[in-house]
């Protein structure tokens, strides 16, 4: 059944999105969703440069092509991550400021909205699965009992995945809330 696979993909997407939300420490994943203009194509920064963590409060970005330095700097500023990059001509350094109470609140809201998006995606998978089971039942490919069993199975999968989403979001919220 491909509904389980699609729900698992949603879970991996959730983990990826949650990893981009910053906590108090520097983490290269913070820049995963940032894309810069690279010869006319929007390209993720992680594909244009190496991102390292020289200290717990600093990120260092070394572009493979030095001509893209300004574009990467602009992309970071426009990504609205709350960072101010400093460019020394060969690398970009980003000092990660301590999170203010207000910024923590914003990040908690962002965690919740990412979790909500994942739940909606899982429910959409459930809806698609239930619809396909009903179509198969109408076409007499499945009996009434088999259809009900299939719907129950999909509902159980949905409940399990929604619980996992809530656990993952809860962990991330704890991480963001701790000083």
Tab-separated table of N, CA and C in Angstrom:
chain	number	residue	atom	x	y	z
A	1	UNK	N	0.855	-1.187	0.000
A	1	UNK	CA	0.000	0.000	0.000
A	1	UNK	C	0.890	1.235	0.000
A	2	UNK	N	0.618	2.172	-0.886
A	2	UNK	CA	1.504	3.323	-0.980
A	2	UNK	C	1.145	4.424	0.020
A	3	UNK	N	0.036	4.309	0.722
A	3	UNK	CA	-0.336	5.323	1.710
A	3	UNK	C	0.699	5.377	2.829
A	4	UNK	N	1.187	4.222	3.263
A	4	UNK	CA	2.196	4.173	4.324
A	4	UNK	C	3.487	4.851	3.865
A	5	UNK	N	3.896	4.589	2.626
A	5	UNK	CA	5.101	5.219	2.072
A	5	UNK	C	4.942	6.734	2.023
A	6	UNK	N	3.788	7.189	1.577
A	6	UNK	CA	3.555	8.634	1.480
A	6	UNK	C	3.553	9.285	2.864
A	7	UNK	N	3.006	8.582	3.864
A	7	UNK	CA	3.013	9.118	5.221
A	7	UNK	C	4.448	9.165	5.768
A	8	UNK	N	5.243	8.144	5.432
A	8	UNK	CA	6.643	8.136	5.865
A	8	UNK	C	7.430	9.273	5.212
A	9	UNK	N	7.124	9.556	3.934
A	9	UNK	CA	7.768	10.681	3.258
A	9	UNK	C	7.403	11.993	3.947
A	10	UNK	N	6.157	12.113	4.363
A	10	UNK	CA	5.723	13.309	5.089
A	10	UNK	C	6.510	13.454	6.386
A	11	UNK	N	6.748	12.316	7.070
A	11	UNK	CA	7.504	12.349	8.323
A	11	UNK	C	8.952	12.798	8.073
A	12	UNK	N	9.572	12.303	7.003
A	12	UNK	CA	10.954	12.715	6.729
A	12	UNK	C	11.006	14.188	6.328
A	13	UNK	N	9.984	14.643	5.611
A	13	UNK	CA	9.888	16.056	5.251
A	13	UNK	C	9.733	16.917	6.514
A	14	UNK	N	8.934	16.435	7.466
A	14	UNK	CA	8.752	17.143	8.734
A	14	UNK	C	10.086	17.265	9.466
A	15	UNK	N	10.824	16.167	9.548
A	15	UNK	CA	12.117	16.188	10.239
A	15	UNK	C	13.070	17.173	9.576
A	16	UNK	N	13.062	17.194	8.244
A	16	UNK	CA	13.920	18.111	7.496
A	16	UNK	C	13.532	19.568	7.780
A	17	UNK	N	12.234	19.858	7.765
A	17	UNK	CA	11.777	21.228	8.023
A	17	UNK	C	12.059	21.659	9.452
A	18	UNK	N	11.877	20.749	10.406
A	18	UNK	CA	12.142	21.102	11.797
A	18	UNK	C	13.630	21.346	12.034
A	19	UNK	N	14.482	20.656	11.290
A	19	UNK	CA	15.924	20.835	11.489
A	19	UNK	C	16.390	22.222	11.052
A	20	UNK	N	15.603	22.891	10.207
A	20	UNK	CA	16.005	24.232	9.755
A	20	UNK	C	15.648	25.310	10.779
A	21	UNK	N	14.836	24.973	11.768
A	21	UNK	CA	14.494	25.955	12.802
A	21	UNK	C	15.642	26.013	13.794
A	22	UNK	N	16.103	27.218	14.050
A	22	UNK	CA	17.301	27.327	14.868
A	22	UNK	C	16.985	27.281	16.349
A	23	UNK	N	17.944	26.739	17.072
A	23	UNK	CA	17.897	26.789	18.527
A	23	UNK	C	19.004	27.763	18.918
A	24	UNK	N	19.509	27.712	20.112
A	24	UNK	CA	20.538	28.656	20.536
A	24	UNK	C	21.901	28.424	19.915
A	25	UNK	N	22.137	27.244	19.329
A	25	UNK	CA	23.455	26.910	18.791
A	25	UNK	C	23.477	26.985	17.272
A	26	UNK	N	24.679	27.208	16.740
A	26	UNK	CA	24.862	27.231	15.287
A	26	UNK	C	24.715	25.813	14.736
A	27	UNK	N	24.045	25.704	13.597
A	27	UNK	CA	23.808	24.421	12.966
A	27	UNK	C	23.731	24.661	11.449
A	28	UNK	N	24.529	23.960	10.641
A	28	UNK	CA	24.506	24.187	9.187
A	28	UNK	C	23.126	23.980	8.567
A	29	UNK	N	22.274	23.160	9.204
A	29	UNK	CA	20.924	22.915	8.651
A	29	UNK	C	20.057	24.166	8.659
A	30	UNK	N	20.431	25.164	9.435
A	30	UNK	CA	19.638	26.399	9.489
A	30	UNK	C	19.501	27.030	8.105
A	31	UNK	N	20.479	26.791	7.241
A	31	UNK	CA	20.492	27.432	5.924
A	31	UNK	C	19.970	26.514	4.819
A	32	UNK	N	19.409	25.359	5.181
A	32	UNK	CA	18.951	24.401	4.171
A	32	UNK	C	17.885	24.967	3.235
A	33	UNK	N	17.003	25.802	3.761
A	33	UNK	CA	15.906	26.308	2.920
A	33	UNK	C	16.263	27.611	2.213
A	34	UNK	N	17.484	28.100	2.399
A	34	UNK	CA	17.890	29.371	1.786
A	34	UNK	C	18.441	29.096	0.392
A	35	UNK	N	17.881	29.784	-0.602
A	35	UNK	CA	18.361	29.638	-1.975
A	35	UNK	C	18.857	30.989	-2.478
A	36	UNK	N	19.909	30.942	-3.298
A	36	UNK	CA	20.491	32.160	-3.854
A	36	UNK	C	20.479	32.066	-5.375
A	37	UNK	N	20.500	33.215	-6.019
A	37	UNK	CA	20.539	33.278	-7.471
A	37	UNK	C	21.950	32.920	-7.925
A	38	UNK	N	22.081	31.851	-8.689
A	38	UNK	CA	23.388	31.398	-9.158
A	38	UNK	C	23.313	31.217	-10.661
A	39	UNK	N	23.818	32.166	-11.396
A	39	UNK	CA	23.754	32.184	-12.854
A	39	UNK	C	22.321	32.001	-13.351
A	40	UNK	N	21.395	32.714	-12.749
A	40	UNK	CA	20.014	32.718	-13.205
A	40	UNK	C	19.123	31.640	-12.618
A	41	UNK	N	19.683	30.713	-11.852
A	41	UNK	CA	18.870	29.644	-11.259
A	41	UNK	C	18.924	29.762	-9.738
A	42	UNK	N	17.769	29.581	-9.094
A	42	UNK	CA	17.732	29.605	-7.631
A	42	UNK	C	18.310	28.273	-7.137
A	43	UNK	N	19.419	28.374	-6.410
A	43	UNK	CA	20.167	27.192	-5.972
A	43	UNK	C	20.329	27.213	-4.461
A	44	UNK	N	20.127	26.065	-3.782
A	44	UNK	CA	20.355	26.029	-2.331
A	44	UNK	C	21.803	26.389	-2.001
A	45	UNK	N	21.994	27.158	-0.943
A	45	UNK	CA	23.340	27.584	-0.548
A	45	UNK	C	24.235	26.380	-0.273
A	46	UNK	N	23.654	25.316	0.275
A	46	UNK	CA	24.455	24.129	0.596
A	46	UNK	C	25.077	23.498	-0.647
A	47	UNK	N	24.543	23.804	-1.835
A	47	UNK	CA	25.111	23.284	-3.079
A	47	UNK	C	26.113	24.252	-3.700
A	48	UNK	N	26.148	25.491	-3.174
A	48	UNK	CA	27.039	26.507	-3.725
A	48	UNK	C	28.268	26.738	-2.863
A	49	UNK	N	28.243	26.230	-1.621
A	49	UNK	CA	29.317	26.549	-0.683
A	49	UNK	C	29.416	25.474	0.391
A	50	UNK	N	30.557	25.457	1.060
A	50	UNK	CA	30.671	24.576	2.222
A	50	UNK	C	30.314	25.399	3.456
A	51	UNK	N	29.504	24.818	4.312
A	51	UNK	CA	29.042	25.504	5.515
A	51	UNK	C	29.665	24.799	6.705
A	52	UNK	N	30.418	25.554	7.500
A	52	UNK	CA	31.064	24.945	8.664
A	52	UNK	C	30.679	25.701	9.929
A	53	UNK	N	30.950	25.080	11.071
A	53	UNK	CA	30.615	25.653	12.371
A	53	UNK	C	31.918	25.803	13.171
A	54	UNK	N	32.604	26.981	13.040
A	54	UNK	CA	33.859	27.160	13.763
A	54	UNK	C	33.677	27.265	15.285
A	55	UNK	N	32.544	27.781	15.722
A	55	UNK	CA	32.249	27.831	17.158
A	55	UNK	C	30.750	27.635	17.347
A	56	UNK	N	30.308	27.462	18.587
A	56	UNK	CA	28.896	27.154	18.825
A	56	UNK	C	27.966	28.319	18.481
A	57	UNK	N	28.525	29.511	18.324
A	57	UNK	CA	27.701	30.678	18.017
A	57	UNK	C	27.996	31.270	16.637
A	58	UNK	N	28.687	30.517	15.769
A	58	UNK	CA	29.072	31.092	14.476
A	58	UNK	C	29.002	30.057	13.352
A	59	UNK	N	28.534	30.512	12.195
A	59	UNK	CA	28.557	29.715	10.966
A	59	UNK	C	29.547	30.370	10.008
A	60	UNK	N	30.240	29.564	9.222
A	60	UNK	CA	31.143	30.094	8.210
A	60	UNK	C	30.784	29.468	6.876
A	61	UNK	N	30.580	30.310	5.871
A	61	UNK	CA	30.182	29.842	4.547
A	61	UNK	C	31.308	30.172	3.574
A	62	UNK	N	31.877	29.142	2.955
A	62	UNK	CA	32.959	29.315	1.976
A	62	UNK	C	32.441	28.917	0.603
A	63	UNK	N	32.096	29.900	-0.237
A	63	UNK	CA	31.569	29.573	-1.570
A	63	UNK	C	32.619	28.880	-2.437
A	64	UNK	N	32.167	27.948	-3.268
A	64	UNK	CA	33.066	27.284	-4.195
A	64	UNK	C	33.485	28.270	-5.282
A	65	UNK	N	32.565	29.166	-5.638
A	65	UNK	CA	32.812	30.194	-6.648
A	65	UNK	C	32.737	31.544	-5.941
A	66	UNK	N	33.870	32.226	-5.826
A	66	UNK	CA	33.916	33.481	-5.051
A	66	UNK	C	33.010	34.571	-5.636
A	67	UNK	N	32.667	34.467	-6.929
A	67	UNK	CA	31.809	35.485	-7.536
A	67	UNK	C	30.372	35.410	-6.998
A	68	UNK	N	30.021	34.301	-6.352
A	68	UNK	CA	28.656	34.155	-5.825
A	68	UNK	C	28.526	34.659	-4.385
A	69	UNK	N	29.603	35.209	-3.829
A	69	UNK	CA	29.628	35.666	-2.435
A	69	UNK	C	28.514	36.664	-2.129
A	70	UNK	N	28.374	37.676	-2.982
A	70	UNK	CA	27.356	38.724	-2.758
A	70	UNK	C	25.939	38.148	-2.839
A	71	UNK	N	25.715	37.245	-3.806
A	71	UNK	CA	24.389	36.646	-3.967
A	71	UNK	C	24.011	35.811	-2.744
A	72	UNK	N	24.974	35.069	-2.211
A	72	UNK	CA	24.718	34.262	-1.018
A	72	UNK	C	24.398	35.167	0.163
A	73	UNK	N	25.167	36.241	0.291
A	73	UNK	CA	24.942	37.192	1.394
A	73	UNK	C	23.533	37.791	1.307
A	74	UNK	N	23.140	38.208	0.099
A	74	UNK	CA	21.793	38.769	-0.104
A	74	UNK	C	20.718	37.750	0.253
A	75	UNK	N	20.913	36.505	-0.189
A	75	UNK	CA	19.922	35.448	0.055
A	75	UNK	C	19.730	35.228	1.553
A	76	UNK	N	20.816	35.266	2.308
A	76	UNK	CA	20.718	35.061	3.761
A	76	UNK	C	19.949	36.206	4.399
A	77	UNK	N	20.227	37.422	3.951
A	77	UNK	CA	19.518	38.588	4.503
A	77	UNK	C	18.025	38.505	4.179
A	78	UNK	N	17.689	38.165	2.921
A	78	UNK	CA	16.285	38.116	2.512
A	78	UNK	C	15.537	36.905	3.057
A	79	UNK	N	16.252	35.894	3.543
A	79	UNK	CA	15.599	34.694	4.075
A	79	UNK	C	14.908	34.967	5.407
A	80	UNK	N	15.173	36.120	5.992
A	80	UNK	CA	14.515	36.545	7.233
A	80	UNK	C	14.710	35.530	8.362
A	81	UNK	N	15.968	35.133	8.551
A	81	UNK	CA	16.292	34.192	9.612
A	81	UNK	C	16.737	34.902	10.887
A	82	UNK	N	16.862	36.221	10.812
A	82	UNK	CA	17.315	36.974	11.972
A	82	UNK	C	18.831	37.024	12.062
A	83	UNK	N	19.532	36.761	10.940
A	83	UNK	CA	20.996	36.786	10.924
A	83	UNK	C	21.483	37.998	10.147
A	84	UNK	N	22.662	38.483	10.534
A	84	UNK	CA	23.334	39.515	9.753
A	84	UNK	C	24.687	38.944	9.331
A	85	UNK	N	24.818	38.579	8.053
A	85	UNK	CA	26.087	37.997	7.604
A	85	UNK	C	27.164	39.068	7.459
A	86	UNK	N	28.416	38.703	7.724
A	86	UNK	CA	29.533	39.616	7.462
A	86	UNK	C	30.442	38.961	6.429
A	87	UNK	N	30.780	39.731	5.407
A	87	UNK	CA	31.510	39.245	4.251
A	87	UNK	C	32.921	39.828	4.305
A	88	UNK	N	33.951	38.947	4.317
A	88	UNK	CA	35.317	39.477	4.336
A	88	UNK	C	36.024	39.302	2.990
A	89	UNK	N	35.272	39.045	1.949
A	89	UNK	CA	35.847	38.931	0.608
A	89	UNK	C	36.102	37.497	0.172
A	90	UNK	N	36.296	36.579	1.119
A	90	UNK	CA	36.515	35.181	0.725
A	90	UNK	C	35.522	34.240	1.405
A	91	UNK	N	35.074	34.578	2.618
A	91	UNK	CA	34.070	33.772	3.313
A	91	UNK	C	33.019	34.691	3.930
A	92	UNK	N	31.873	34.101	4.234
A	92	UNK	CA	30.808	34.828	4.935
A	92	UNK	C	30.725	34.230	6.327
A	93	UNK	N	30.729	35.094	7.325
A	93	UNK	CA	30.580	34.630	8.703
A	93	UNK	C	29.231	35.126	9.218
A	94	UNK	N	28.559	34.247	9.950
A	94	UNK	CA	27.278	34.619	10.552
A	94	UNK	C	27.397	34.357	12.044
A	95	UNK	N	27.289	35.407	12.837
A	95	UNK	CA	27.251	35.237	14.286
A	95	UNK	C	25.809	34.995	14.679
A	96	UNK	N	25.573	33.909	15.393
A	96	UNK	CA	24.228	33.535	15.803
A	96	UNK	C	23.926	34.241	17.124
A	97	UNK	N	22.999	35.192	17.121
A	97	UNK	CA	22.683	35.880	18.378
A	97	UNK	C	21.882	34.974	19.316
A	98	UNK	N	21.956	35.256	20.599
A	98	UNK	CA	21.125	34.529	21.552
A	98	UNK	C	19.670	34.813	21.215
A	99	UNK	N	18.815	33.833	21.432
A	99	UNK	CA	17.396	34.007	21.117
A	99	UNK	C	16.727	34.878	22.175
A	100	UNK	N	15.984	35.866	21.720
A	100	UNK	CA	15.192	36.671	22.655
A	100	UNK	C	13.886	35.933	22.931
A	101	UNK	N	13.192	36.357	23.969
A	101	UNK	CA	11.918	35.714	24.323
A	101	UNK	C	10.925	35.841	23.167
A	102	UNK	N	10.919	37.009	22.527
A	102	UNK	CA	10.004	37.240	21.404
A	102	UNK	C	10.332	36.318	20.225
A	103	UNK	N	11.628	36.175	19.934
A	103	UNK	CA	12.054	35.324	18.822
A	103	UNK	C	11.737	33.855	19.122
A	104	UNK	N	11.898	33.447	20.388
A	104	UNK	CA	11.536	32.077	20.776
A	104	UNK	C	10.053	31.829	20.507
A	105	UNK	N	9.224	32.816	20.837
A	105	UNK	CA	7.782	32.701	20.585
A	105	UNK	C	7.497	32.514	19.107
A	106	UNK	N	8.195	33.306	18.267
A	106	UNK	CA	8.021	33.176	16.814
A	106	UNK	C	8.429	31.782	16.334
A	107	UNK	N	9.554	31.286	16.867
A	107	UNK	CA	10.041	29.970	16.452
A	107	UNK	C	9.096	28.859	16.916
A	108	UNK	N	8.506	29.026	18.100
A	108	UNK	CA	7.531	28.028	18.573
A	108	UNK	C	6.312	28.000	17.658
A	109	UNK	N	5.865	29.190	17.229
A	109	UNK	CA	4.739	29.256	16.282
A	109	UNK	C	5.112	28.567	14.968
A	110	UNK	N	6.357	28.800	14.526
A	110	UNK	CA	6.821	28.189	13.280
A	110	UNK	C	6.834	26.663	13.418
A	111	UNK	N	7.276	26.157	14.580
A	111	UNK	CA	7.266	24.701	14.834
A	111	UNK	C	5.847	24.161	14.718
A	112	UNK	N	4.913	24.859	15.365
A	112	UNK	CA	3.515	24.412	15.348
A	112	UNK	C	2.969	24.393	13.922
A	113	UNK	N	3.281	25.439	13.137
A	113	UNK	CA	2.727	25.495	11.780
A	113	UNK	C	3.332	24.402	10.896
A	114	UNK	N	4.618	24.105	11.083
A	114	UNK	CA	5.235	23.015	10.317
A	114	UNK	C	4.577	21.686	10.698
A	115	UNK	N	4.304	21.502	12.002
A	115	UNK	CA	3.618	20.298	12.460
A	115	UNK	C	2.217	20.191	11.884
A	116	UNK	N	1.514	21.327	11.840
A	116	UNK	CA	0.153	21.343	11.292
A	116	UNK	C	0.167	20.975	9.817
A	117	UNK	N	1.144	21.511	9.060
A	117	UNK	CA	1.256	21.185	7.635
A	117	UNK	C	1.457	19.680	7.453
A	118	UNK	N	2.287	19.085	8.310
A	118	UNK	CA	2.536	17.644	8.209
A	118	UNK	C	1.259	16.856	8.503
A	119	UNK	N	0.502	17.293	9.526
A	119	UNK	CA	-0.751	16.595	9.853
A	119	UNK	C	-1.733	16.678	8.697
A	120	UNK	N	-1.808	17.861	8.077
A	120	UNK	CA	-2.720	18.036	6.939
A	120	UNK	C	-2.301	17.113	5.794
A	121	UNK	N	-0.989	17.018	5.548
A	121	UNK	CA	-0.501	16.136	4.475
A	121	UNK	C	-0.861	14.682	4.771
A	122	UNK	N	-0.718	14.276	6.034
A	122	UNK	CA	-1.056	12.898	6.415
A	122	UNK	C	-2.551	12.655	6.235
A	123	UNK	N	-3.363	13.630	6.614
A	123	UNK	CA	-4.821	13.467	6.447
A	123	UNK	C	-5.205	13.404	4.972
A	124	UNK	N	-4.482	14.157	4.141
A	124	UNK	CA	-4.742	14.091	2.694
A	124	UNK	C	-4.421	12.704	2.153
A	125	UNK	N	-3.337	12.104	2.652
A	125	UNK	CA	-2.988	10.746	2.235
A	125	UNK	C	-4.101	9.789	2.660
A	126	UNK	N	-4.599	9.975	3.895
A	126	UNK	CA	-5.693	9.117	4.382
A	126	UNK	C	-6.913	9.258	3.473
A	127	UNK	N	-7.265	10.503	3.152
A	127	UNK	CA	-8.425	10.737	2.292
A	127	UNK	C	-8.259	10.047	0.940
A	128	UNK	N	-7.070	10.173	0.349
A	128	UNK	CA	-6.819	9.533	-0.947
A	128	UNK	C	-6.937	8.018	-0.843
A	129	UNK	N	-6.381	7.456	0.246
A	129	UNK	CA	-6.445	6.010	0.444
A	129	UNK	C	-7.873	5.520	0.600
A	130	UNK	N	-8.654	6.234	1.411
A	130	UNK	CA	-10.052	5.850	1.633
A	130	UNK	C	-10.841	5.969	0.332
A	131	UNK	N	-10.583	7.032	-0.426
A	131	UNK	CA	-11.277	7.200	-1.714
A	131	UNK	C	-10.969	6.047	-2.665
A	132	UNK	N	-9.688	5.657	-2.728
A	132	UNK	CA	-9.342	4.573	-3.654
A	132	UNK	C	-9.968	3.253	-3.197
A	133	UNK	N	-10.054	3.026	-1.884
A	133	UNK	CA	-10.709	1.804	-1.386
A	133	UNK	C	-12.196	1.816	-1.758
A	134	UNK	N	-12.843	2.964	-1.605
A	134	UNK	CA	-14.273	3.057	-1.948
A	134	UNK	C	-14.497	2.839	-3.435
A	135	UNK	N	-13.586	3.353	-4.277
A	135	UNK	CA	-13.700	3.144	-5.724
A	135	UNK	C	-13.564	1.660	-6.059
A	136	UNK	N	-12.596	1.006	-5.384
A	136	UNK	CA	-12.398	-0.426	-5.641
A	136	UNK	C	-13.624	-1.222	-5.189
A	137	UNK	N	-14.248	-0.778	-4.083
A	137	UNK	CA	-15.445	-1.467	-3.598
A	137	UNK	C	-16.596	-1.285	-4.590
A	138	UNK	N	-16.726	-0.063	-5.114
A	138	UNK	CA	-17.786	0.209	-6.088
A	138	UNK	C	-17.600	-0.617	-7.353
A	139	UNK	N	-16.336	-0.798	-7.757
A	139	UNK	CA	-16.039	-1.557	-8.968
A	139	UNK	C	-16.076	-3.063	-8.707
A	140	UNK	N	-16.468	-3.443	-7.509
A	140	UNK	CA	-16.572	-4.851	-7.092
A	140	UNK	C	-15.222	-5.569	-7.078
A	141	UNK	N	-14.121	-4.822	-6.899
A	141	UNK	CA	-12.802	-5.441	-6.755
A	141	UNK	C	-12.581	-5.875	-5.311
A	142	UNK	N	-13.294	-5.221	-4.390
A	142	UNK	CA	-13.190	-5.541	-2.968
A	142	UNK	C	-14.575	-5.805	-2.399
A	143	UNK	N	-14.629	-6.691	-1.425
A	143	UNK	CA	-15.887	-6.917	-0.733
A	143	UNK	C	-16.061	-5.864	0.351
A	144	UNK	N	-17.265	-5.800	0.924
A	144	UNK	CA	-17.583	-4.811	1.963
A	144	UNK	C	-16.651	-4.956	3.176
A	145	UNK	N	-16.419	-6.194	3.626
A	145	UNK	CA	-15.566	-6.426	4.797
A	145	UNK	C	-14.121	-6.027	4.516
A	146	UNK	N	-13.627	-6.377	3.332
A	146	UNK	CA	-12.250	-6.006	2.982
A	146	UNK	C	-12.097	-4.484	2.941
A	147	UNK	N	-13.099	-3.806	2.402
A	147	UNK	CA	-13.053	-2.350	2.315
A	147	UNK	C	-13.019	-1.740	3.715
A	148	UNK	N	-13.870	-2.241	4.611
A	148	UNK	CA	-13.889	-1.710	5.980
A	148	UNK	C	-12.566	-1.981	6.696
A	149	UNK	N	-11.994	-3.167	6.473
A	149	UNK	CA	-10.690	-3.482	7.061
A	149	UNK	C	-9.610	-2.531	6.539
A	150	UNK	N	-9.642	-2.268	5.249
A	150	UNK	CA	-8.675	-1.345	4.634
A	150	UNK	C	-8.802	0.050	5.194
A	151	UNK	N	-10.037	0.512	5.351
A	151	UNK	CA	-10.274	1.855	5.899
A	151	UNK	C	-9.783	1.914	7.345
A	152	UNK	N	-10.057	0.859	8.130
A	152	UNK	CA	-9.563	0.810	9.519
A	152	UNK	C	-8.039	0.853	9.566
A	153	UNK	N	-7.393	0.105	8.675
A	153	UNK	CA	-5.924	0.077	8.634
A	153	UNK	C	-5.369	1.462	8.324
A	154	UNK	N	-5.965	2.126	7.341
A	154	UNK	CA	-5.505	3.470	6.978
A	154	UNK	C	-5.718	4.428	8.148
A	155	UNK	N	-6.834	4.302	8.850
A	155	UNK	CA	-7.102	5.179	9.994
A	155	UNK	C	-6.061	4.956	11.099
A	156	UNK	N	-5.702	3.689	11.348
A	156	UNK	CA	-4.687	3.381	12.369
A	156	UNK	C	-3.338	3.972	11.981
A	157	UNK	N	-2.979	3.821	10.692
A	157	UNK	CA	-1.717	4.403	10.207
A	157	UNK	C	-1.724	5.916	10.401
A	158	UNK	N	-2.862	6.549	10.073
A	158	UNK	CA	-2.982	7.995	10.213
A	158	UNK	C	-2.800	8.399	11.671
A	159	UNK	N	-3.484	7.702	12.572
A	159	UNK	CA	-3.375	8.031	13.999
A	159	UNK	C	-1.938	7.888	14.490
A	160	UNK	N	-1.264	6.807	14.072
A	160	UNK	CA	0.130	6.586	14.480
A	160	UNK	C	1.043	7.700	13.978
A	161	UNK	N	0.874	8.072	12.712
A	161	UNK	CA	1.733	9.108	12.135
A	161	UNK	C	1.446	10.481	12.750
A	162	UNK	N	0.182	10.781	13.031
A	162	UNK	CA	-0.153	12.061	13.667
A	162	UNK	C	0.468	12.123	15.064
A	163	UNK	N	0.449	11.000	15.765
A	163	UNK	CA	1.068	10.951	17.096
A	163	UNK	C	2.579	11.201	16.984
A	164	UNK	N	3.212	10.599	15.968
A	164	UNK	CA	4.642	10.819	15.740
A	164	UNK	C	4.943	12.286	15.431
A	165	UNK	N	4.086	12.905	14.618
A	165	UNK	CA	4.260	14.325	14.293
A	165	UNK	C	4.229	15.142	15.585
A	166	UNK	N	3.236	14.872	16.425
A	166	UNK	CA	3.107	15.631	17.668
A	166	UNK	C	4.324	15.424	18.570
A	167	UNK	N	4.853	14.192	18.623
A	167	UNK	CA	6.045	13.921	19.436
A	167	UNK	C	7.255	14.689	18.908
A	168	UNK	N	7.460	14.645	17.579
A	168	UNK	CA	8.608	15.341	16.985
A	168	UNK	C	8.520	16.846	17.193
A	169	UNK	N	7.337	17.409	16.983
A	169	UNK	CA	7.155	18.852	17.166
A	169	UNK	C	7.356	19.204	18.643
A	170	UNK	N	6.853	18.367	19.539
A	170	UNK	CA	7.022	18.607	20.973
A	170	UNK	C	8.493	18.629	21.373
A	171	UNK	N	9.282	17.681	20.821
A	171	UNK	CA	10.729	17.648	21.099
A	171	UNK	C	11.393	18.942	20.632
A	172	UNK	N	11.049	19.366	19.419
A	172	UNK	CA	11.671	20.569	18.859
A	172	UNK	C	11.265	21.798	19.665
A	173	UNK	N	10.013	21.853	20.088
A	173	UNK	CA	9.547	22.995	20.896
A	173	UNK	C	10.312	23.059	22.217
A	174	UNK	N	10.565	21.893	22.828
A	174	UNK	CA	11.348	21.850	24.063
A	174	UNK	C	12.753	22.381	23.813
A	175	UNK	N	13.321	21.951	22.692
A	175	UNK	CA	14.668	22.369	22.320
A	175	UNK	C	14.746	23.893	22.154
A	176	UNK	N	13.733	24.457	21.489
A	176	UNK	CA	13.711	25.906	21.250
A	176	UNK	C	13.456	26.656	22.560
A	177	UNK	N	12.624	26.100	23.412
A	177	UNK	CA	12.237	26.805	24.649
A	177	UNK	C	13.341	26.803	25.700
A	178	UNK	N	14.237	25.813	25.694
A	178	UNK	CA	15.287	25.779	26.699
A	178	UNK	C	16.367	26.797	26.373
A	179	UNK	N	16.905	27.404	27.408
A	179	UNK	CA	17.921	28.455	27.212
A	179	UNK	C	19.286	27.871	26.957
